CSV table of C-alpha atoms in Angstrom, one decimal:
chain,number,residue,atom,x,y,z
A,1,MET,CA,111.8,77.2,68.6
A,2,ILE,CA,112.9,80.0,71.0
A,3,SER,CA,112.7,83.5,69.7
A,4,LEU,CA,113.8,86.7,71.5
A,5,ARG,CA,113.1,90.0,69.7
A,6,ASN,CA,114.7,93.1,71.1
A,7,VAL,CA,114.3,91.8,74.6
A,8,SER,CA,115.4,94.0,77.5
A,9,LEU,CA,115.1,93.3,81.2
A,10,LEU,CA,115.2,96.1,83.7
A,11,ALA,CA,115.3,95.6,87.5
A,12,PRO,CA,114.5,98.3,90.1
A,13,ILE,CA,117.4,99.6,92.2
A,14,ILE,CA,116.1,98.9,95.6
A,15,ASN,CA,117.1,100.6,98.8
A,16,TYR,CA,115.7,100.4,102.4
A,17,GLU,CA,113.6,103.5,102.1
A,18,GLN,CA,111.8,102.3,98.9
A,19,ARG,CA,110.8,99.1,100.8
A,20,SER,CA,108.9,101.1,103.4
A,21,LEU,CA,105.2,101.8,103.0
A,22,LYS,CA,105.4,104.6,105.5
A,23,LYS,CA,108.2,106.3,103.7
A,24,ASN,CA,106.5,105.8,100.3
A,25,ILE,CA,103.4,107.5,101.6
A,26,ILE,CA,105.3,110.5,103.0
A,27,LYS,CA,107.7,110.8,100.0
A,28,ASN,CA,107.0,109.9,96.4
A,29,PHE,CA,109.9,107.9,95.3
A,30,GLU,CA,110.8,107.6,91.7
A,31,LEU,CA,112.1,104.1,91.1
A,32,LYS,CA,115.4,103.9,89.1
A,33,ASN,CA,116.1,100.8,87.1
A,34,LYS,CA,119.3,99.0,86.2
A,35,VAL,CA,119.7,97.1,82.9
A,36,LEU,CA,120.1,93.4,83.3
A,37,LEU,CA,119.6,92.5,79.7
A,38,LYS,CA,119.7,94.9,76.8
A,39,ASP,CA,118.2,94.5,73.4
A,40,ILE,CA,118.6,90.8,73.0
A,41,SER,CA,117.6,89.3,69.7
A,42,LEU,CA,118.1,85.6,69.2
A,43,GLU,CA,116.6,82.6,67.5
A,44,ILE,CA,117.3,79.1,68.7
A,45,MET,CA,115.9,76.2,66.7
A,46,LYS,CA,114.7,72.9,67.9
A,47,GLY,CA,117.5,70.5,68.7
A,48,GLU,CA,120.2,73.1,68.8
A,49,LYS,CA,122.8,72.9,71.6
A,50,ILE,CA,124.0,76.4,72.6
A,51,ALA,CA,126.7,77.4,75.0
A,52,ILE,CA,126.6,80.8,76.9
A,53,ILE,CA,129.9,82.2,77.9
A,54,GLY,CA,130.9,85.4,79.5
A,55,LYS,CA,132.5,86.5,82.8
A,56,ASN,CA,130.6,86.7,86.1
A,57,GLY,CA,127.8,89.3,86.0
A,58,SER,CA,127.6,89.3,82.2
A,59,GLY,CA,124.0,88.2,82.2
A,60,LYS,CA,124.4,84.4,81.4
A,61,SER,CA,122.1,83.2,84.3
A,62,THR,CA,119.7,86.1,83.8
A,63,LEU,CA,119.3,85.2,80.1
A,64,LEU,CA,118.7,81.5,81.1
A,65,LYS,CA,116.1,82.5,83.7
A,66,LEU,CA,114.4,84.8,81.3
A,67,ILE,CA,114.0,82.0,78.7
A,68,GLY,CA,113.0,79.7,81.6
A,69,GLY,CA,110.2,82.0,82.5
A,70,VAL,CA,111.4,83.2,85.9
A,71,TYR,CA,111.9,86.7,84.6
A,72,LYS,CA,109.4,88.4,82.3
A,73,PRO,CA,110.8,90.8,79.6
A,74,THR,CA,110.4,94.5,80.4
A,75,LYS,CA,110.6,95.3,76.7
A,76,GLY,CA,110.5,93.2,73.5
A,77,LYS,CA,109.0,89.8,72.9
A,78,LEU,CA,109.9,86.3,73.9
A,79,LEU,CA,108.2,83.7,71.8
A,80,MET,CA,108.4,80.0,72.6
A,81,LYS,CA,106.8,77.3,70.4
A,82,GLU,CA,107.1,74.8,73.3
A,83,ASP,CA,106.6,75.4,77.0
A,84,ASN,CA,108.1,72.0,78.0
A,85,ILE,CA,111.2,73.6,79.7
A,86,SER,CA,113.5,72.5,82.4
A,87,LEU,CA,115.6,75.2,84.1
A,88,ILE,CA,118.4,73.8,86.3
A,89,SER,CA,120.2,76.6,88.1
A,90,GLU,CA,120.6,76.6,91.9
A,91,LEU,CA,120.5,73.0,92.9
A,92,SER,CA,119.5,73.6,96.5
A,93,ALA,CA,116.3,75.5,95.5
A,94,GLY,CA,113.2,73.7,96.8
A,95,ILE,CA,115.1,71.6,99.3
A,96,SER,CA,114.5,71.3,103.0
A,97,GLU,CA,117.6,70.5,105.1
A,98,ASN,CA,115.5,68.9,107.9
A,99,LEU,CA,113.7,66.3,105.7
A,100,THR,CA,115.2,63.0,104.6
A,101,GLY,CA,116.8,62.6,101.1
A,102,TYR,CA,113.7,60.6,100.2
A,103,ASP,CA,111.3,63.4,101.2
A,104,ASN,CA,113.5,65.9,99.4
A,105,ILE,CA,113.1,63.9,96.2
A,106,LEU,CA,109.3,64.2,96.6
A,107,LEU,CA,109.7,67.9,97.5
A,108,LYS,CA,112.0,69.0,94.6
A,109,SER,CA,110.2,66.9,92.0
A,110,ILE,CA,107.0,68.9,92.7
A,111,TYR,CA,108.8,72.1,91.9
A,112,LEU,CA,110.4,70.4,88.8
A,113,ASP,CA,106.9,69.3,87.7
A,114,LEU,CA,107.6,65.6,87.7
A,115,ASP,CA,104.2,63.8,87.5
A,116,LEU,CA,103.2,62.0,90.6
A,117,ASN,CA,102.4,58.7,88.9
A,118,GLU,CA,105.5,58.9,86.7
A,119,LYS,CA,107.5,60.0,89.8
A,120,LYS,CA,106.8,56.7,91.6
A,121,LYS,CA,108.6,54.8,88.7
A,122,GLN,CA,111.3,57.5,88.6
A,123,LEU,CA,111.9,57.5,92.3
A,124,HIS,CA,114.0,54.3,92.3
A,125,LYS,CA,115.9,55.4,89.2
A,126,ILE,CA,116.8,58.7,91.0
A,127,ILE,CA,118.0,56.9,94.2
A,128,LYS,CA,120.0,54.4,92.1
A,129,PHE,CA,121.6,57.1,90.0
A,130,SER,CA,122.5,59.1,93.1
A,131,GLY,CA,124.3,56.1,94.5
A,132,LEU,CA,123.0,56.9,98.0
A,133,GLY,CA,121.5,53.6,98.8
A,134,GLU,CA,120.0,53.3,102.3
A,135,ASN,CA,121.3,56.9,103.1
A,136,ILE,CA,118.4,58.2,101.2
A,137,TYR,CA,116.3,57.7,104.4
A,138,LYS,CA,118.7,59.8,106.4
A,139,VAL,CA,118.2,63.5,107.2
A,140,PHE,CA,119.5,65.7,104.3
A,141,LYS,CA,121.5,68.1,106.5
A,142,ASN,CA,123.6,65.2,107.7
A,143,TYR,CA,124.8,64.4,104.2
A,144,SER,CA,128.3,65.4,103.0
A,145,ASP,CA,128.5,68.1,100.4
A,146,GLY,CA,129.2,65.4,97.7
A,147,MET,CA,126.2,63.4,98.7
A,148,LYS,CA,124.0,66.4,98.6
A,149,ILE,CA,125.1,67.4,95.1
A,150,ARG,CA,124.7,63.8,93.9
A,151,LEU,CA,121.1,63.6,95.1
A,152,LEU,CA,120.1,67.1,93.9
A,153,LEU,CA,121.6,66.6,90.5
A,154,SER,CA,120.0,63.2,90.1
A,155,ILE,CA,116.6,64.6,90.9
A,156,SER,CA,117.1,67.4,88.3
A,157,LEU,CA,118.4,65.0,85.6
A,158,PHE,CA,115.4,62.8,85.9
A,159,SER,CA,113.0,65.7,85.4
A,160,LEU,CA,114.4,66.9,82.1
A,161,LYS,CA,112.1,68.1,79.4
A,162,ASN,CA,112.4,68.9,75.7
A,163,ILE,CA,114.2,72.2,76.3
A,164,LEU,CA,117.0,72.1,78.9
A,165,LEU,CA,118.5,75.2,80.4
A,166,ILE,CA,121.5,74.5,82.6
A,167,ASP,CA,123.4,77.0,84.6
A,168,GLU,CA,126.9,76.0,85.6
A,169,ILE,CA,126.0,72.8,87.5
A,170,ILE,CA,127.1,69.9,85.2
A,171,GLY,CA,130.6,69.7,86.6
A,172,ALA,CA,129.3,69.5,90.2
A,173,GLY,CA,130.2,66.5,92.2
A,174,ASP,CA,133.3,64.3,92.1
A,175,LEU,CA,134.9,63.2,88.9
A,176,LYS,CA,133.2,59.9,88.8
A,177,PHE,CA,129.7,61.5,89.2
A,178,SER,CA,130.5,64.2,86.7
A,179,LYS,CA,131.3,61.6,84.1
A,180,LYS,CA,128.1,59.8,84.9
A,181,THR,CA,126.2,63.0,84.5
A,182,ILE,CA,127.8,63.8,81.2
A,183,LYS,CA,127.1,60.2,79.9
A,184,PHE,CA,123.5,60.6,81.0
A,185,LEU,CA,123.0,63.9,79.2
A,186,ASN,CA,124.7,62.6,76.1
A,187,SER,CA,122.5,59.6,75.9
A,188,ASN,CA,119.3,61.4,76.8
A,189,TYR,CA,119.8,64.6,74.9
A,190,ASN,CA,119.6,63.6,71.3
A,191,LYS,CA,118.9,65.6,68.1
A,192,ASP,CA,115.3,66.5,69.0
A,193,LYS,CA,116.0,68.2,72.2
A,194,THR,CA,117.3,71.7,72.7
A,195,MET,CA,120.0,72.5,75.2
A,196,ILE,CA,121.3,75.8,76.4
A,197,LEU,CA,124.3,75.6,78.7
A,198,ALA,CA,126.0,78.4,80.7
A,199,SER,CA,129.4,77.6,82.0
A,200,HIS,CA,133.0,78.8,82.3
A,201,ASP,CA,134.3,75.4,81.4
A,202,ILE,CA,135.0,75.4,77.7
A,203,ASN,CA,135.9,71.7,77.6
A,204,LEU,CA,132.6,70.8,79.1
A,205,LEU,CA,130.7,73.1,76.7
A,206,LYS,CA,132.5,71.6,73.7
A,207,MET,CA,131.2,68.2,74.7
A,208,PHE,CA,127.6,69.2,74.2
A,209,CYS,CA,127.5,72.4,72.1
A,210,ASP,CA,128.4,73.5,68.6
A,211,LYS,CA,127.2,77.1,68.8
A,212,GLY,CA,128.0,79.8,71.4
A,213,ILE,CA,126.7,83.0,72.7
A,214,TYR,CA,129.2,85.5,74.2
A,215,MET,CA,127.6,87.9,76.6
A,216,LYS,CA,129.0,91.0,78.1
A,217,ASP,CA,127.2,93.7,80.2
A,218,GLY,CA,123.8,92.1,79.6
A,219,GLN,CA,124.2,92.2,75.8
A,220,ILE,CA,125.0,89.5,73.2
A,221,LYS,CA,128.4,90.4,71.7
A,222,PHE,CA,128.6,87.3,69.5
A,223,PHE,CA,126.4,84.4,68.4
A,224,GLY,CA,127.8,81.7,66.2
A,225,GLU,CA,130.2,78.8,66.0
A,226,LEU,CA,131.5,77.8,69.5
A,227,ASN,CA,135.2,77.9,68.8
A,228,LEU,CA,135.0,81.3,67.2
A,229,CYS,CA,132.7,82.5,69.9
A,230,TYR,CA,135.2,81.4,72.6
A,231,LYS,CA,138.1,83.2,70.7
A,232,LYS,CA,136.0,86.4,70.6
A,233,TYR,CA,135.4,86.0,74.4
A,234,LEU,CA,139.1,85.5,75.2
A,235,LYS,CA,140.1,88.4,73.0
A,236,SER,CA,137.5,90.8,74.2
A,237,GLU,CA,138.1,90.1,77.9
A,238,SER,CA,141.9,90.3,77.3
A,239,LEU,CA,142.4,86.7,78.5
A,240,ILE,CA,144.9,86.0,75.8
B,1,MET,CA,100.1,67.1,88.2
B,2,ASN,CA,97.7,69.9,88.6
B,3,ASN,CA,98.6,72.9,90.7
B,4,PHE,CA,96.1,72.1,93.5
B,5,LYS,CA,97.5,68.6,94.0
B,6,LYS,CA,101.0,70.0,94.0
B,7,ALA,CA,100.1,72.7,96.6
B,8,PHE,CA,98.5,70.0,98.7
B,9,GLN,CA,101.6,67.8,98.6
B,10,LEU,CA,103.9,70.7,99.4
B,11,ALA,CA,101.7,71.8,102.3
B,12,LYS,CA,101.9,68.3,103.8
B,13,LEU,CA,105.7,68.3,103.5
B,14,ASP,CA,105.9,71.7,105.0
B,15,ILE,CA,103.9,70.6,108.1
B,16,LYS,CA,106.1,67.5,108.3
B,17,GLU,CA,109.2,69.6,108.2
B,18,ARG,CA,108.0,72.1,110.8
B,19,TYR,CA,107.1,69.4,113.3
B,20,ILE,CA,109.8,66.8,112.4
B,21,ARG,CA,111.2,66.5,115.9
B,22,SER,CA,107.9,66.3,117.6
B,23,ILE,CA,105.9,63.1,118.0
B,24,ILE,CA,102.5,64.8,118.2
B,25,GLY,CA,103.3,67.3,115.5
B,26,PRO,CA,100.8,70.1,114.9
B,27,PHE,CA,98.8,68.9,117.9
B,28,TRP,CA,101.1,71.0,120.0
B,29,ILE,CA,99.2,74.0,118.6
B,30,THR,CA,96.0,72.2,119.4
B,31,ILE,CA,97.1,71.7,123.0
B,32,SER,CA,98.2,75.3,123.3
B,33,MET,CA,94.8,76.4,121.8
B,34,LEU,CA,92.9,74.2,124.3
B,35,LEU,CA,94.8,75.7,127.2
B,36,THR,CA,94.1,79.2,126.0
B,37,ILE,CA,90.4,78.4,125.7
B,38,ILE,CA,90.3,76.9,129.2
B,39,CYS,CA,92.2,79.8,130.8
B,40,LEU,CA,90.2,82.6,129.0
B,41,GLY,CA,87.0,80.7,129.4
B,42,VAL,CA,87.4,80.5,133.2
B,43,VAL,CA,88.6,84.1,133.6
B,44,PHE,CA,86.0,85.7,131.3
B,45,ASN,CA,83.3,83.5,132.8
B,46,PHE,CA,83.9,85.2,136.1
B,47,LEU,CA,84.4,88.7,134.6
B,48,PHE,CA,81.3,88.7,132.5
B,49,LYS,CA,79.2,86.6,134.8
B,50,GLN,CA,78.2,84.2,132.0
B,51,SER,CA,77.1,80.6,132.3
B,52,LEU,CA,80.0,78.3,131.5
B,53,GLU,CA,77.8,76.1,129.2
B,54,ASP,CA,76.9,79.2,127.2
B,55,PHE,CA,80.2,81.1,127.1
B,56,PHE,CA,82.8,78.3,126.9
B,57,PRO,CA,81.7,76.8,123.5
B,58,TYR,CA,81.1,80.4,122.2
B,59,LEU,CA,84.7,81.4,123.1
B,60,GLY,CA,86.2,78.1,122.0
B,61,ILE,CA,84.8,78.2,118.4
B,62,GLY,CA,85.5,81.9,118.2
B,63,LEU,CA,89.1,81.5,119.1
B,64,ILE,CA,89.7,78.5,116.9
B,65,PHE,CA,88.4,80.3,113.8
B,66,TRP,CA,90.0,83.6,114.7
B,67,SER,CA,93.4,81.8,115.0
B,68,TYR,CA,92.8,80.4,111.5
B,69,ILE,CA,92.1,83.8,110.0
B,70,ASN,CA,94.9,85.5,112.0
B,71,SER,CA,97.7,83.0,111.1
B,72,THR,CA,96.6,82.8,107.5
B,73,ILE,CA,96.8,86.6,107.0
B,74,LEU,CA,99.9,87.1,109.1
B,75,GLU,CA,102.0,84.3,107.6
B,76,ALA,CA,101.0,85.4,104.1
B,77,CYS,CA,103.5,88.2,104.7
B,78,LYS,CA,106.3,85.6,104.8
B,79,ILE,CA,105.5,83.7,101.6
B,80,GLY,CA,108.1,85.6,99.7
B,81,GLN,CA,110.9,85.2,102.2
B,82,GLU,CA,110.2,81.5,102.9
B,83,ASN,CA,110.1,80.6,99.2
B,84,ARG,CA,112.7,83.0,97.9
B,85,GLY,CA,115.0,80.3,96.4
B,86,ASN,CA,112.0,78.7,94.6
B,87,PHE,CA,110.7,82.0,93.2
B,88,LYS,CA,114.2,82.8,91.8
B,89,ASN,CA,114.7,79.4,90.2
B,90,TYR,CA,111.4,77.9,89.1
B,91,ASN,CA,108.8,79.2,86.8
B,92,ILE,CA,105.8,78.5,88.9
B,93,ASN,CA,102.7,80.8,89.2
B,94,TYR,CA,102.7,82.8,92.5
B,95,ASP,CA,99.1,81.6,93.1
B,96,PHE,CA,100.5,78.1,93.7
B,97,TYR,CA,102.5,79.3,96.7
B,98,ILE,CA,99.5,81.2,98.1
B,99,ALA,CA,97.4,78.1,97.7
B,100,LYS,CA,100.0,76.0,99.5
B,101,HIS,CA,100.0,78.5,102.3
B,102,VAL,CA,96.2,78.5,102.7
B,103,ILE,CA,96.1,74.7,102.5
B,104,LYS,CA,98.8,74.5,105.2
B,105,GLN,CA,96.8,76.7,107.5
B,106,THR,CA,93.7,74.7,106.8
B,107,PHE,CA,95.5,71.5,107.8
B,108,VAL,CA,96.4,73.1,111.2
B,109,LEU,CA,92.7,74.1,111.6
B,110,PHE,CA,91.7,70.5,111.0
B,111,HIS,CA,93.9,69.5,114.0
B,112,HIS,CA,91.7,71.8,116.1
B,113,LEU,CA,88.7,69.6,115.2
B,114,VAL,CA,89.6,67.6,118.3
B,115,ILE,CA,88.8,70.7,120.5
B,116,ILE,CA,85.5,71.3,118.6
B,117,LEU,CA,84.4,67.7,119.2
B,118,LEU,CA,85.4,67.9,122.8
B,119,ILE,CA,83.3,71.1,123.2
B,120,ILE,CA,80.3,69.5,121.4
B,121,PHE,CA,80.4,66.4,123.6
B,122,TRP,CA,81.3,68.0,126.9
B,123,PHE,CA,78.6,70.6,126.7
B,124,ASN,CA,76.2,68.2,125.0
B,125,ILE,CA,75.5,70.4,122.0
B,126,LYS,CA,72.9,69.0,119.7
B,127,ILE,CA,74.1,68.4,116.2
B,128,GLU,CA,71.6,69.5,113.6
B,129,PRO,CA,71.5,68.7,109.9
B,130,LYS,CA,72.7,72.2,109.0
B,131,ILE,CA,76.2,71.2,110.2
B,132,ILE,CA,76.7,69.7,106.7
B,133,LEU,CA,77.0,73.3,105.6
B,134,ILE,CA,80.2,73.6,107.4
B,135,SER,CA,82.2,72.2,104.5
B,136,ILE,CA,80.7,74.8,102.2
B,137,SER,CA,81.5,77.5,104.7
B,138,LEU,CA,85.0,76.3,105.1
B,139,ILE,CA,85.6,76.3,101.3
B,140,SER,CA,84.1,79.8,101.0
B,141,SER,CA,86.2,81.2,103.9
B,142,SER,CA,89.3,79.5,102.4
B,143,VAL,CA,88.6,81.1,99.1
B,144,LEU,CA,88.2,84.5,100.8
B,145,LEU,CA,91.5,83.9,102.7
B,146,PHE,CA,93.3,82.9,99.5
B,147,TYR,CA,92.5,86.2,97.9
B,148,LEU,CA,93.2,88.2,101.1
B,149,SER,CA,96.6,86.3,101.4
B,150,LYS,CA,97.3,87.1,97.8
B,151,ILE,CA,96.9,90.8,98.4
B,152,VAL,CA,99.0,90.6,101.6
B,153,PHE,CA,101.7,88.6,99.9
B,154,TYR,CA,102.1,91.1,97.0
B,155,LEU,CA,102.0,94.2,99.2
B,156,SER,CA,104.2,92.8,102.0
B,157,THR,CA,106.8,91.6,99.4
B,158,ARG,CA,106.9,95.1,98.0
B,159,PHE,CA,106.7,96.9,101.4
B,160,ASN,CA,108.8,95.4,104.2
B,161,ASP,CA,107.1,97.2,107.0
B,162,LEU,CA,103.6,96.0,106.1
B,163,GLU,CA,104.0,92.9,108.3
B,164,GLN,CA,104.3,95.0,111.4
B,165,ILE,CA,101.3,97.1,110.3
B,166,ILE,CA,99.2,94.0,109.6
B,167,MET,CA,100.2,92.5,113.0
B,168,SER,CA,99.0,95.6,114.8
B,169,LEU,CA,95.8,95.7,112.8
B,170,LEU,CA,95.1,92.1,113.6
B,171,THR,CA,95.6,92.6,117.3
B,172,PHE,CA,93.3,95.6,117.1
B,173,SER,CA,90.7,93.5,115.2
B,174,PHE,CA,90.8,90.7,117.7
B,175,TYR,CA,89.6,93.0,120.5
B,176,LEU,CA,87.0,94.7,118.2
B,177,THR,CA,85.5,91.4,117.0
B,178,PRO,CA,83.1,89.5,119.3
B,179,ILE,CA,85.5,86.6,120.1
B,180,ILE,CA,86.1,87.0,123.9
B,181,TRP,CA,83.0,89.0,124.3
B,182,LYS,CA,79.5,88.9,123.0
B,183,LYS,CA,77.7,91.1,120.6
B,184,LYS,CA,74.8,91.7,123.0
B,185,PHE,CA,77.3,93.3,125.5
B,186,LEU,CA,77.2,96.4,123.2
B,187,SER,CA,73.4,96.8,123.9
B,188,GLU,CA,72.2,99.6,121.7
B,189,TYR,CA,75.5,99.7,119.7
B,190,GLN,CA,75.3,96.1,118.5
B,191,TYR,CA,74.8,97.3,114.9
B,192,LEU,CA,78.5,98.4,115.0
B,193,VAL,CA,79.6,94.8,114.9
B,194,ASP,CA,77.8,94.3,111.6
B,195,TYR,CA,80.5,96.4,109.9
B,196,ASN,CA,83.2,94.1,111.1
B,197,PRO,CA,83.9,91.5,108.3
B,198,PHE,CA,85.7,89.1,110.7
B,199,TYR,CA,82.6,88.8,112.8
B,200,HIS,CA,80.6,87.5,109.9
B,201,ILE,CA,83.2,84.8,109.0
B,202,ILE,CA,83.3,83.6,112.6
B,203,HIS,CA,79.5,83.9,113.1
B,204,ILE,CA,78.8,81.5,110.2
B,205,PHE,CA,80.9,78.8,112.0
B,206,ARG,CA,79.4,79.5,115.4
B,207,SER,CA,75.9,79.3,114.1
B,208,LEU,CA,76.5,76.0,112.4
B,209,LEU,CA,78.4,74.3,115.3
B,210,LEU,CA,76.5,75.8,118.2
B,211,ASN,CA,73.0,75.9,116.8
B,212,GLU,CA,72.8,79.6,116.9
B,213,PRO,CA,70.5,81.3,114.4
B,214,MET,CA,72.2,81.7,111.0
B,215,TYR,CA,72.0,85.0,109.4
B,216,LEU,CA,71.7,85.2,105.7
B,217,LYS,CA,73.3,88.6,106.0
B,218,SER,CA,76.6,87.0,107.2
B,219,LEU,CA,76.7,84.6,104.2
B,220,VAL,CA,76.0,87.4,101.8
B,221,ILE,CA,78.7,89.6,103.3
B,222,VAL,CA,81.3,86.8,103.1
B,223,ILE,CA,80.4,86.2,99.5
B,224,ALA,CA,80.5,90.0,98.7
B,225,MET,CA,83.8,90.4,100.5
B,226,THR,CA,85.3,87.5,98.5
B,227,LEU,CA,84.2,89.2,95.2
B,228,VAL,CA,85.7,92.5,96.3
B,229,LEU,CA,89.0,90.8,97.3
B,230,ILE,CA,89.1,89.0,94.0
B,231,LEU,CA,88.8,92.3,92.2
B,232,VAL,CA,91.4,94.0,94.5
B,233,SER,CA,93.8,91.1,94.2
B,234,LYS,CA,93.6,91.3,90.4
B,235,ILE,CA,94.4,95.0,90.5
B,236,VAL,CA,97.4,94.5,92.9
B,237,GLU,CA,98.6,91.6,90.8
B,238,MET,CA,98.5,93.7,87.6
B,239,LYS,CA,100.4,96.5,89.2
B,240,LEU,CA,103.1,94.5,91.0
B,241,LYS,CA,103.5,91.0,89.4
B,242,LYS,CA,105.9,91.8,86.6
B,243,GLN,CA,108.7,93.2,88.8
B,244,LEU,CA,107.8,91.4,92.1
B,245,ILE,CA,110.6,88.9,91.6
B,246,PHE,CA,113.2,91.7,92.2
B,247,TRP,CA,111.6,92.6,95.5
B,248,ILE,CA,111.7,89.1,96.9
């Protein structure tokens, strides 16, 4: 279970002067904060599949990263009954352009906490799923954009844990690969596993989720049935 | 996979990436270090009128371990920048990145082992059983550098200009530490060197590798410094950790 109780996240407003030790010694700066998330209360039960919708800058990714442990709440409490979480946001994080695709599997899987022994078995599965074949031994920066996405998404998919937080990336890649990804997630993410998905693509969200969170200005405006949530979103943002 | 294993694997891949287009890899740094030692050795041998057999090994070991200390501290300023994407997308303890950084620098130091062996054989330095202590000394200095790197990482992520300040301080420390000169050159002011923490780290390695008398004082000072750094790093961590992600 994931439980957020009155969680707020504040980030300092940073300018050049505040980054300078010299200027901090001469002048005592008072750091001002901006609100990224405000008073979020939420309970997500095991096995629930939740969509997060909202326009850019509404706090979708920030909320995912907060649940994923990248950000720590400034106020309030975040309680997790399980710490077995996969956060998949920026695909290229943990990648080195100068290494081969094969080395990048090793590299990214360390960040994604794939066990070394388990990884050896998984390695071939990842290569097979990506469809890169012998190209896996070529330098990553020479891959086409499509090849890069296929490899990065494959690594992420094979490191999934009991709670999955995905930010926008399911539809990445060509149509054929997207279908493959969706099929993989559908067959591997059964009733026991929790999934929270942030996306602008309502059709994609409907494939996986039955509940939705509508976010605006760092606040939850609605949490409930997905179709109703989407209607609230369209209405509130004057999209209909 | 435990964090140390992970940090070790990542450090290996980091080194591989940095020297991917080079056949001899990090040995480029070793060659450059060897040339520096030869040039400085010859010049200072003339300047200070020292015997080559005595001064060259002293200078060589001093420079190798100074470069380890120097690059570990200086590059700790870049941990935040170099791992920005990872910090922002993975929930991994910051200590893990610092460990990776220290392991990477230790890998580079191991490449300089070739120069140390060359010095030992060329100048026919007798190897004594106390050389076994080198592994313990290396572990203790790595632990010290881990906590020092941690402090540098937190502060330089928060304050951008700290890297320049540290760079200047390290250059200053290089000349103040007996690396290219000997403690005895200070005659009645030799005691001043005892207040220099870098001297004690380097002295431990010199005494083990060059059969110089080992001072218990240096060992005690290194351990005491480590304890102080652990305490300071905890305070810095408590003050800065929660919001550090926004400064990266």
